[in-house]
PDB file of C-alpha atoms in Angstrom:
ATOM      1  CA  MET U 506       0.140  -0.018  -0.027  1.00 68.00           C
ATOM      2  CA  PRO U 507       1.495   3.391  -0.995  1.00 83.00           C
ATOM      3  CA  GLU U 508       2.351   5.895   1.671  1.00 91.00           C
ATOM      4  CA  VAL U 509       2.119   9.464   1.223  1.00 94.00           C
ATOM      5  CA  ALA U 510       3.736  11.871   3.485  1.00 97.00           C
ATOM      6  CA  ALA U 511       1.843  15.061   4.746  1.00 97.00           C
ATOM      7  CA  VAL U 512       2.077  17.543   7.573  1.00 98.00           C
ATOM      8  CA  GLY U 513      -0.464  19.492   9.511  1.00 98.00           C
ATOM      9  CA  ALA U 514      -0.186  22.735  11.484  1.00 98.00           C
ATOM     10  CA  VAL U 515      -1.559  22.762  15.116  1.00 97.00           C
ATOM     11  CA  ALA U 516      -1.528  26.958  15.320  1.00 95.00           C
ATOM     12  CA  VAL U 517      -3.078  28.436  18.344  1.00 93.00           C
ATOM     13  CA  ARG U 518      -3.512  31.868  19.359  1.00 93.00           C
ATOM     14  CA  ALA U 519      -5.489  33.544  22.276  1.00 96.00           C
ATOM     15  CA  GLY U 520      -6.669  30.112  22.983  1.00 96.00           C
ATOM     16  CA  MET U 521      -8.214  29.722  19.473  1.00 97.00           C
ATOM     17  CA  LEU U 522      -7.175  26.861  16.992  1.00 97.00           C
ATOM     18  CA  LEU U 523      -6.900  27.769  13.187  1.00 97.00           C
ATOM     19  CA  VAL U 524      -8.868  25.365  11.260  1.00 97.00           C
ATOM     20  CA  VAL U 525      -9.473  25.513   7.138  1.00 95.00           C
ATOM     21  CA  ARG U 526     -12.370  23.978   5.254  1.00 95.00           C
ATOM     22  CA  ARG U 527     -11.138  21.268   3.064  1.00 90.00           C
ATOM     23  CA  GLY U 528     -11.544  22.145  -0.784  1.00 87.00           C
ATOM     24  CA  HIS U 529     -10.430  18.934  -2.472  1.00 82.00           C
ATOM     25  CA  PRO U 530     -11.023  15.150  -1.671  1.00 79.00           C
ATOM     26  CA  PRO U 531     -10.622  13.313   0.455  1.00 73.00           C
ATOM     27  CA  GLU U 532     -13.461  14.848   2.802  1.00 82.00           C
ATOM     28  CA  ALA U 533     -13.914  17.952   0.750  1.00 90.00           C
ATOM     29  CA  GLY U 534     -16.035  20.532   3.051  1.00 95.00           C
ATOM     30  CA  LYS U 535     -14.805  19.254   6.333  1.00 95.00           C
ATOM     31  CA  TRP U 536     -12.958  21.267   8.927  1.00 96.00           C
ATOM     32  CA  THR U 537      -9.376  20.489   9.460  1.00 94.00           C
ATOM     33  CA  LEU U 538      -6.071  21.474  10.410  1.00 96.00           C
ATOM     34  CA  PRO U 539      -4.160  23.348   7.384  1.00 96.00           C
ATOM     35  CA  GLY U 540      -1.430  21.245   5.850  1.00 96.00           C
ATOM     36  CA  GLY U 541      -0.962  18.872   2.856  1.00 94.00           C
ATOM     37  CA  ARG U 542       1.488  16.990   1.303  1.00 95.00           C
ATOM     38  CA  VAL U 543       5.222  17.014   1.446  1.00 98.00           C
ATOM     39  CA  GLU U 544       6.603  17.458  -1.833  1.00 97.00           C
ATOM     40  CA  ALA U 545       9.792  15.665  -3.307  1.00 96.00           C
ATOM     41  CA  GLY U 546      12.912  17.496  -1.842  1.00 97.00           C
ATOM     42  CA  GLU U 547      11.022  19.173   0.870  1.00 98.00           C
ATOM     43  CA  THR U 548      11.650  18.899   4.910  1.00 98.00           C
ATOM     44  CA  ASP U 549       8.385  18.746   6.693  1.00 98.00           C
ATOM     45  CA  ALA U 550       9.146  22.281   7.974  1.00 98.00           C
ATOM     46  CA  GLU U 551       9.625  23.635   4.386  1.00 98.00           C
ATOM     47  CA  ALA U 552       6.369  21.756   3.422  1.00 98.00           C
ATOM     48  CA  LEU U 553       4.382  23.037   6.188  1.00 98.00           C
ATOM     49  CA  ALA U 554       5.669  26.633   5.679  1.00 98.00           C
ATOM     50  CA  ARG U 555       4.313  26.368   1.867  1.00 98.00           C
ATOM     51  CA  GLU U 556       1.212  24.962   2.739  1.00 96.00           C
ATOM     52  CA  MET U 557       0.565  27.447   5.526  1.00 97.00           C
ATOM     53  CA  ARG U 558       1.334  30.331   3.149  1.00 97.00           C
ATOM     54  CA  GLU U 559      -0.839  28.743   0.286  1.00 95.00           C
ATOM     55  CA  GLU U 560      -3.849  28.010   2.489  1.00 93.00           C
ATOM     56  CA  THR U 561      -3.986  30.804   4.771  1.00 95.00           C
ATOM     57  CA  GLY U 562      -1.642  33.565   3.848  1.00 96.00           C
ATOM     58  CA  LEU U 563       0.156  33.511   7.079  1.00 96.00           C
ATOM     59  CA  LEU U 564       4.152  33.174   7.266  1.00 96.00           C
ATOM     60  CA  VAL U 565       4.836  30.777  10.174  1.00 95.00           C
ATOM     61  CA  ARG U 566       7.793  29.511  12.280  1.00 94.00           C
ATOM     62  CA  VAL U 567       7.627  25.793  12.344  1.00 97.00           C
ATOM     63  CA  GLY U 568       7.649  24.460  15.828  1.00 97.00           C
ATOM     64  CA  ALA U 569       8.244  20.847  17.373  1.00 98.00           C
ATOM     65  CA  LEU U 570       6.585  17.824  16.165  1.00 98.00           C
ATOM     66  CA  VAL U 571       3.463  17.376  18.278  1.00 98.00           C
ATOM     67  CA  GLY U 572       2.279  13.890  16.875  1.00 98.00           C
ATOM     68  CA  GLU U 573       1.823  11.485  14.198  1.00 98.00           C
ATOM     69  CA  VAL U 574      -1.290   9.782  12.797  1.00 96.00           C
ATOM     70  CA  MET U 575      -1.798   7.147   9.845  1.00 94.00           C
ATOM     71  CA  ARG U 576      -4.838   7.842   7.777  1.00 88.00           C
ATOM     72  CA  PRO U 577      -6.280   5.677   5.086  1.00 85.00           C
ATOM     73  CA  GLY U 578      -7.258   7.418   1.911  1.00 78.00           C
ATOM     74  CA  ALA U 579      -8.239   6.957  -1.738  1.00 67.00           C
ATOM     75  CA  ASP U 580      -5.797   7.843  -4.357  1.00 60.00           C
ATOM     76  CA  ASP U 581      -7.129   7.099  -8.197  1.00 60.00           C
ATOM     77  CA  GLY U 582      -8.776   4.037  -6.974  1.00 63.00           C
ATOM     78  CA  ARG U 583      -5.810   2.667  -5.047  1.00 68.00           C
ATOM     79  CA  THR U 584      -5.771   2.400  -1.383  1.00 80.00           C
ATOM     80  CA  THR U 585      -3.082   4.914   0.032  1.00 86.00           C
ATOM     81  CA  THR U 586      -2.007   5.642   3.620  1.00 91.00           C
ATOM     82  CA  TYR U 587      -1.380   9.188   4.397  1.00 91.00           C
ATOM     83  CA  ARG U 588       1.209   9.563   7.063  1.00 96.00           C
ATOM     84  CA  ILE U 589       0.422  13.014   8.654  1.00 97.00           C
ATOM     85  CA  ARG U 590       3.083  14.646  10.961  1.00 98.00           C
ATOM     86  CA  ASP U 591       1.653  17.544  12.932  1.00 98.00           C
ATOM     87  CA  TYR U 592       3.681  20.259  14.075  1.00 98.00           C
TER      88      TYR U 592
END
């Protein structure tokens, strides 16, 4: 089963958690942490900074890893596993 590296941002300010509404499958329309796939040649920190800029317009400083989850997903009819590392 293919594994896709992804990252998410746990961004908290003044006691509020930043979430975004997914625009693409899987789970389009649902609320989630901002983030996405790690592109070839990117570190997790580079990918997360890029995704935050693209999705929210925010420039961020990526902190420490806070957790990791493995999620099943569908990718072009194949079963794919997403390894999501949250910072």
